[in-house]
Short mmCIF file of C-alpha atoms in Angstrom, two decimals:
data_model
loop_
_atom_site.label_atom_id
_atom_site.label_comp_id
_atom_site.label_asym_id
_atom_site.label_seq_id
_atom_site.Cartn_x
_atom_site.Cartn_y
_atom_site.Cartn_z
CA SER A 1 -2.72 -14.99 -14.39
CA GLN A 2 -3.32 -11.77 -16.35
CA PHE A 3 -6.06 -10.82 -13.89
CA LEU A 4 -3.67 -11.33 -10.96
CA LYS A 5 -1.11 -9.07 -12.62
CA ALA A 6 -3.69 -6.41 -13.48
CA SER A 7 -5.25 -6.44 -10.00
CA GLU A 8 -1.85 -6.67 -8.28
CA GLY A 9 -3.21 -9.56 -6.23
CA PHE A 10 -5.98 -7.59 -4.51
CA MET A 11 -9.64 -6.88 -5.17
CA VAL A 12 -11.99 -4.49 -3.39
CA VAL A 13 -15.55 -5.71 -2.78
CA GLY A 14 -17.74 -3.30 -0.85
CA ASP A 15 -15.70 -2.21 2.17
CA MET A 16 -13.43 -5.27 2.09
CA ARG A 17 -10.00 -5.59 0.47
CA LEU A 18 -9.47 -9.20 -0.59
CA LYS A 19 -6.34 -11.06 -1.64
CA VAL A 20 -6.74 -12.83 -4.99
CA GLN A 21 -4.90 -16.09 -5.63
CA LYS A 22 -4.74 -18.81 -8.27
CA PRO A 23 -7.27 -21.66 -8.06
CA GLY A 24 -5.94 -24.51 -5.95
CA GLU A 25 -3.43 -22.23 -4.20
CA GLN A 26 -3.93 -22.39 -0.44
CA THR A 27 -3.27 -19.72 2.12
CA ASP A 28 -1.92 -20.86 5.47
CA VAL A 29 -4.37 -19.31 7.93
CA THR A 30 -2.67 -20.97 10.90
CA LYS A 31 0.60 -19.15 10.21
CA LYS A 32 1.51 -16.73 12.97
CA PRO A 33 2.65 -13.27 11.94
CA ASP A 34 6.40 -12.85 12.04
CA GLU A 35 8.22 -10.06 13.83
CA ASP A 36 8.10 -7.83 10.75
CA ASP A 37 4.29 -7.88 10.71
CA GLU A 38 4.06 -6.79 14.34
CA GLU A 39 6.05 -3.59 13.77
CA GLY A 40 3.88 -2.25 10.98
CA SER A 41 0.20 -1.69 10.55
CA ALA A 42 -2.23 -3.63 8.40
CA ILE A 43 -4.31 -0.46 8.08
CA PRO A 44 -3.20 1.35 4.95
CA SER A 45 -1.63 4.78 5.24
CA HIS A 46 0.19 6.94 2.72
CA THR A 47 3.57 6.06 4.27
CA LEU A 48 5.42 2.75 4.13
CA MET A 49 8.12 1.69 6.56
CA VAL A 50 11.00 -0.19 4.92
CA ARG A 51 13.18 -2.24 7.29
CA HIS A 52 16.46 -4.13 6.86
CA ILE A 53 17.88 -1.59 4.39
CA GLY A 54 21.38 -1.63 5.86
CA ASP A 55 23.35 1.55 5.20
CA LEU A 56 21.43 2.74 2.12
CA SER A 57 21.23 6.48 1.61
CA GLU A 58 17.96 8.30 0.99
CA ALA A 59 18.90 8.69 -2.68
CA ASP A 60 19.50 4.92 -3.01
CA LEU A 61 16.20 4.08 -1.32
CA LEU A 62 14.36 6.62 -3.47
CA ALA A 63 15.85 5.18 -6.67
CA ALA A 64 15.00 1.60 -5.65
CA VAL A 65 11.39 2.37 -4.77
CA GLN A 66 10.89 4.59 -7.83
CA ALA A 67 11.91 1.64 -10.00
CA ILE A 68 8.80 -0.14 -8.68
CA TYR A 69 6.43 2.79 -8.22
CA PRO A 70 7.51 6.21 -9.53
CA SER A 71 5.03 8.48 -7.74
CA ILE A 72 6.75 9.23 -4.41
CA GLU A 73 6.34 12.34 -2.29
CA SER A 74 9.36 11.83 -0.03
CA VAL A 75 11.87 9.36 1.41
CA LYS A 76 13.47 9.49 4.85
CA VAL A 77 16.18 7.16 6.13
CA VAL A 78 16.63 7.23 9.91
CA PHE A 79 20.19 7.82 11.11
CA ASP A 80 21.76 7.45 14.55
CA ARG A 81 22.39 10.90 16.04
CA ASN A 82 25.67 9.91 17.67
CA THR A 83 27.36 7.88 14.94
CA GLY A 84 25.63 9.24 11.84
CA ASN A 85 25.13 5.66 10.61
CA SER A 86 21.85 4.40 9.22
CA ARG A 87 19.63 2.65 11.76
CA GLY A 88 18.57 0.22 9.02
CA PHE A 89 15.09 1.50 8.28
CA GLY A 90 13.36 4.31 6.50
CA PHE A 91 10.02 5.73 5.40
CA VAL A 92 8.59 6.21 1.93
CA THR A 93 5.69 8.65 1.67
CA PHE A 94 3.31 8.62 -1.29
CA TYR A 95 0.88 11.28 -2.44
CA SER A 96 -2.14 9.11 -1.58
CA VAL A 97 -3.12 6.01 0.34
CA SER A 98 -4.12 4.24 -2.89
CA GLU A 99 -0.64 4.85 -4.34
CA ALA A 100 0.94 3.46 -1.16
CA GLU A 101 -1.35 0.40 -1.34
CA SER A 102 -0.40 -0.18 -4.97
CA ALA A 103 3.32 0.15 -4.24
CA PHE A 104 2.98 -2.12 -1.18
CA ALA A 105 1.21 -4.79 -3.27
CA LYS A 106 3.94 -4.63 -5.94
CA MET A 107 6.68 -4.89 -3.32
CA GLN A 108 4.99 -7.81 -1.56
CA ALA A 109 4.27 -9.65 -4.82
CA GLY A 110 7.83 -9.42 -6.06
CA GLY A 111 9.65 -9.86 -2.75
CA PHE A 112 11.31 -6.45 -2.47
CA VAL A 113 15.12 -6.84 -2.54
CA LEU A 114 17.68 -4.04 -2.06
CA CYS A 115 21.41 -4.67 -2.45
CA ASN A 116 20.89 -8.45 -2.41
CA ARG A 117 18.94 -8.17 0.84
CA LYS A 118 15.23 -8.88 1.24
CA VAL A 119 13.64 -5.97 3.04
CA ALA A 120 10.42 -5.86 5.05
CA VAL A 121 7.71 -3.39 4.08
CA SER A 122 4.65 -2.37 6.10
CA PHE A 123 2.29 0.54 6.49
CA THR A 124 3.25 2.94 9.26
CA LYS A 125 1.23 3.17 12.43
CA PRO A 126 0.01 6.59 13.54
CA GLN A 127 2.18 7.89 16.38
CA ASN A 128 -0.70 9.61 18.14
CA GLU A 129 -4.43 10.16 17.87
CA GLU A 130 -4.01 13.33 15.80
CA GLN A 131 -2.08 11.40 13.14
CA ALA A 132 -4.68 8.63 13.21
CA ILE A 133 -7.48 11.15 12.67
CA ALA A 134 -5.53 12.93 9.92
CA ALA A 135 -4.85 9.62 8.14
CA SER A 136 -8.48 8.60 8.47
CA LEU A 137 -9.65 11.95 7.05
CA LYS A 138 -7.17 11.72 4.16
CA LEU A 139 -8.38 8.21 3.31
CA GLN A 140 -12.03 9.36 3.52
CA ARG A 141 -11.29 12.33 1.19
CA GLU A 142 -9.66 9.94 -1.31
CA GLN A 143 -12.64 7.61 -1.19
CA ASP A 144 -15.06 10.52 -1.58
CA GLU A 145 -13.10 11.78 -4.59
CA LEU A 146 -13.14 8.33 -6.18
CA GLN A 147 -16.88 8.08 -5.54
CA ALA A 148 -17.43 11.50 -7.15
CA GLN A 149 -15.38 10.44 -10.18
CA ALA A 150 -17.38 7.21 -10.46
CA GLU A 151 -20.66 9.13 -10.26
CA GLN A 152 -19.42 11.55 -12.92
CA ALA A 153 -18.49 8.63 -15.17
CA LEU A 154 -21.94 7.09 -14.62
CA SER A 155 -23.64 10.28 -15.71
CA GLY A 156 -21.63 10.50 -18.94
CA ILE A 157 -22.42 9.23 -22.41
CA ASN A 158 -22.12 5.56 -21.38
CA GLY A 159 -23.72 6.07 -17.97
CA ASP A 160 -26.60 3.65 -18.54
CA MET A 161 -24.24 0.90 -19.63
CA TRP A 162 -22.02 1.32 -16.56
CA ALA A 163 -25.01 1.54 -14.20
CA SER A 164 -26.34 -1.76 -15.61
CA TYR A 165 -22.91 -3.33 -15.25
CA LEU A 166 -22.56 -2.23 -11.61
CA LYS A 167 -26.08 -3.43 -10.84
CA PHE A 168 -25.20 -6.82 -12.36
CA CYS A 169 -21.97 -7.01 -10.32
CA ASN A 170 -23.71 -6.05 -7.08
CA GLN A 171 -26.38 -8.74 -7.54
CA GLY A 172 -23.68 -11.41 -7.31
CA SER A 173 -22.48 -10.29 -3.87
#
């Protein structure tokens, strides 16, 4: 239970991101994705799409998301050009893909509710190949930075201890 909270329900092993669940809890693999899943992307990006927000303003959406995850770069609610009314969805951009993944996991785990309405959250899809390449490069830079930080930590005062620990962990997989 504490591990699930600390890991936010996900664990990274090698190149795979795995969902962690309680023993005995079963996942329905036959379940078909609902309409909400088809609109978003399963591939993480630094921007989340939030649907079913009604007529919330950008300030309201920002405040609601910051209550869950405070590190937000920007928020954009999409409005109809003719009427000026909200189209019922918006975008929340984070400073990094890992921050967006963390916020997404928290929203999914708690069932994100705004104004007594459950909203759907998904990662945005790139609109064109340039955006896909840019997102891929940003994710690669983040991973490279994390790898550099890990290598720096392994060369520090407790480097031998951490190297032995990682070697032990990698033997199990």
